[in-house]
Amino acid sequence: MTLADALYFAATKLNSTKIVEISTLTGACITALGKQITGSTANDDKFYQQVHQAGLNAGELNWRFPITESLQKAVKGDVGDLKNSVPGGAGAITAGIFLEHFVEGKPFVHLDIAGPAFDKPRKYYSNGATGIGVRTLYELVKK
């Protein structure tokens, strides 16, 4: 819920016009995309394309998951307004849908870096935290 609060704060108190959020949110993303690709959800096609292109320019791959009406309904709560965990799969997608409820309609891209956040050493970084997403954000804001 701290992440939800941070998104709401960014949307309502910081005069943000667009929001990108990066987190190691779900193991489901690793199941879907493995250890080298970031999963993403977005509520705005144009903004997603900007983030996606920034990732390509940075050499950081991300894949946008589809958001369906049935998955949007799945996060609606029976007791509370929303559920932050939905049984039956698609956890990487429903997590992004859940977060979208806190951005007050602002263009939003969620990048789930659970897979590529930590790894074995490669030629361009050592073992441990990879810093995935930092180069994407740099490419996005330098324009």
GROMACS .gro file of C-alpha atoms in nm:
model
  143
    1MET     CA    1   0.000   0.000   0.000
    2THR     CA    2   0.299   0.231   0.038
    3LEU     CA    3   0.348   0.213  -0.339
    4ALA     CA    4  -0.019   0.299  -0.393
    5ASP     CA    5   0.018   0.597  -0.158
    6ALA     CA    6   0.330   0.713  -0.345
    7LEU     CA    7   0.150   0.695  -0.679
    8TYR     CA    8  -0.147   0.889  -0.543
    9PHE     CA    9   0.088   1.149  -0.394
   10ALA     CA   10   0.268   1.186  -0.729
   11ALA     CA   11  -0.063   1.221  -0.912
   12THR     CA   12  -0.225   1.469  -0.675
   13LYS     CA   13   0.047   1.666  -0.496
   14LEU     CA   14   0.341   1.688  -0.737
   15ASN     CA   15   0.159   1.829  -1.040
   16SER     CA   16   0.290   1.537  -1.246
   17THR     CA   17   0.155   1.503  -1.598
   18LYS     CA   18   0.282   1.146  -1.652
   19ILE     CA   19   0.393   0.874  -1.413
   20VAL     CA   20   0.640   0.589  -1.460
   21GLU     CA   21   0.671   0.344  -1.174
   22ILE     CA   22   0.943   0.079  -1.152
   23SER     CA   23   0.932  -0.202  -0.896
   24THR     CA   24   1.015  -0.564  -0.833
   25LEU     CA   25   0.646  -0.630  -0.788
   26THR     CA   26   0.559  -0.986  -0.890
   27GLY     CA   27   0.719  -1.324  -0.934
   28ALA     CA   28   0.451  -1.379  -1.197
   29CYS     CA   29   0.646  -1.149  -1.425
   30ILE     CA   30   0.948  -1.379  -1.402
   31THR     CA   31   0.727  -1.674  -1.492
   32ALA     CA   32   0.590  -1.488  -1.794
   33LEU     CA   33   0.904  -1.322  -1.929
   34GLY     CA   34   1.207  -1.475  -1.762
   35LYS     CA   35   1.505  -1.295  -1.613
   36GLN     CA   36   1.600  -1.053  -1.891
   37ILE     CA   37   1.277  -0.877  -1.992
   38THR     CA   38   1.079  -0.623  -1.790
   39GLY     CA   39   0.701  -0.659  -1.796
   40SER     CA   40   0.485  -0.352  -1.828
   41THR     CA   41   0.129  -0.230  -1.815
   42ALA     CA   42   0.012   0.110  -1.931
   43ASN     CA   43  -0.306   0.313  -1.956
   44ASP     CA   44  -0.183   0.538  -2.239
   45ASP     CA   45  -0.055   0.406  -2.573
   46LYS     CA   46   0.146   0.715  -2.669
   47PHE     CA   47   0.322   0.736  -2.334
   48TYR     CA   48   0.393   0.363  -2.336
   49GLN     CA   49   0.554   0.395  -2.680
   50GLN     CA   50   0.780   0.671  -2.544
   51VAL     CA   51   0.885   0.454  -2.249
   52HIS     CA   52   0.927   0.147  -2.471
   53GLN     CA   53   1.146   0.338  -2.718
   54ALA     CA   54   1.352   0.479  -2.432
   55GLY     CA   55   1.407   0.121  -2.316
   56LEU     CA   56   1.513   0.011  -2.662
   57ASN     CA   57   1.753   0.306  -2.685
   58ALA     CA   58   1.895   0.203  -2.347
   59GLY     CA   59   1.924  -0.164  -2.439
   60GLU     CA   60   1.663  -0.258  -2.178
   61LEU     CA   61   1.382  -0.473  -2.311
   62ASN     CA   62   1.026  -0.445  -2.187
   63TRP     CA   63   0.708  -0.615  -2.299
   64ARG     CA   64   0.362  -0.467  -2.258
   65PHE     CA   65   0.100  -0.701  -2.120
   66PRO     CA   66  -0.258  -0.681  -2.248
   67ILE     CA   67  -0.522  -0.536  -2.019
   68THR     CA   68  -0.862  -0.694  -2.066
   69GLU     CA   69  -1.199  -0.602  -1.924
   70SER     CA   70  -1.216  -0.931  -1.732
   71LEU     CA   71  -0.881  -0.861  -1.564
   72GLN     CA   72  -0.992  -0.508  -1.477
   73LYS     CA   73  -1.303  -0.655  -1.314
   74ALA     CA   74  -1.092  -0.913  -1.128
   75VAL     CA   75  -0.923  -0.647  -0.913
   76LYS     CA   76  -1.256  -0.508  -0.795
   77GLY     CA   77  -1.309  -0.602  -0.432
   78ASP     CA   78  -1.597  -0.781  -0.266
   79VAL     CA   79  -1.526  -0.633   0.076
   80GLY     CA   80  -1.303  -0.334  -0.005
   81ASP     CA   81  -1.293  -0.134  -0.327
   82LEU     CA   82  -0.996  -0.326  -0.470
   83LYS     CA   83  -0.801  -0.649  -0.430
   84ASN     CA   84  -0.423  -0.629  -0.455
   85SER     CA   85  -0.396  -1.001  -0.527
   86VAL     CA   86  -0.618  -1.197  -0.763
   87PRO     CA   87  -0.631  -1.578  -0.774
   88GLY     CA   88  -0.620  -1.759  -1.104
   89GLY     CA   89  -0.309  -1.626  -1.274
   90ALA     CA   90  -0.219  -1.309  -1.465
   91GLY     CA   91  -0.065  -1.166  -1.147
   92ALA     CA   92   0.182  -0.948  -1.334
   93ILE     CA   93  -0.106  -0.785  -1.523
   94THR     CA   94  -0.349  -0.748  -1.233
   95ALA     CA   95  -0.076  -0.590  -1.020
   96GLY     CA   96  -0.034  -0.317  -1.283
   97ILE     CA   97  -0.410  -0.273  -1.309
   98PHE     CA   98  -0.430  -0.238  -0.931
   99LEU     CA   99  -0.163   0.033  -0.929
  100GLU     CA  100  -0.334   0.225  -1.208
  101HIS     CA  101  -0.623   0.300  -0.972
  102PHE     CA  102  -0.398   0.538  -0.777
  103VAL     CA  103  -0.275   0.769  -1.056
  104GLU     CA  104  -0.596   0.969  -1.094
  105GLY     CA  105  -0.622   0.908  -1.469
  106LYS     CA  106  -0.273   1.041  -1.548
  107PRO     CA  107  -0.077   0.863  -1.824
  108PHE     CA  108   0.089   0.577  -1.639
  109VAL     CA  109   0.340   0.305  -1.716
  110HIS     CA  110   0.422   0.033  -1.464
  111LEU     CA  111   0.751  -0.153  -1.520
  112ASP     CA  112   0.780  -0.480  -1.326
  113ILE     CA  113   1.152  -0.545  -1.302
  114ALA     CA  114   1.128  -0.861  -1.088
  115GLY     CA  115   1.305  -1.069  -1.353
  116PRO     CA  116   1.600  -0.855  -1.458
  117ALA     CA  117   1.656  -0.673  -1.126
  118PHE     CA  118   1.914  -0.922  -0.997
  119ASP     CA  119   2.135  -1.146  -1.203
  120LYS     CA  120   2.464  -1.321  -1.256
  121PRO     CA  121   2.750  -1.112  -1.388
  122ARG     CA  122   2.735  -1.017  -1.755
  123LYS     CA  123   2.980  -0.825  -1.968
  124TYR     CA  124   2.810  -0.493  -1.889
  125TYR     CA  125   2.738  -0.534  -1.514
  126SER     CA  126   2.851  -0.734  -1.212
  127ASN     CA  127   2.642  -0.977  -1.009
  128GLY     CA  128   2.370  -0.851  -0.778
  129ALA     CA  129   2.138  -0.561  -0.852
  130THR     CA  130   2.148  -0.469  -1.221
  131GLY     CA  131   2.010  -0.116  -1.209
  132ILE     CA  132   1.754  -0.214  -1.473
  133GLY     CA  133   1.528   0.076  -1.557
  134VAL     CA  134   1.772   0.354  -1.474
  135ARG     CA  135   1.897   0.380  -1.832
  136THR     CA  136   1.538   0.366  -1.960
  137LEU     CA  137   1.441   0.657  -1.734
  138TYR     CA  138   1.748   0.851  -1.842
  139GLU     CA  139   1.660   0.802  -2.209
  140LEU     CA  140   1.300   0.905  -2.138
  141VAL     CA  141   1.379   1.230  -1.959
  142LYS     CA  142   1.672   1.347  -2.171
  143LYS     CA  143   1.440   1.431  -2.463
   0.00000   0.00000   0.00000
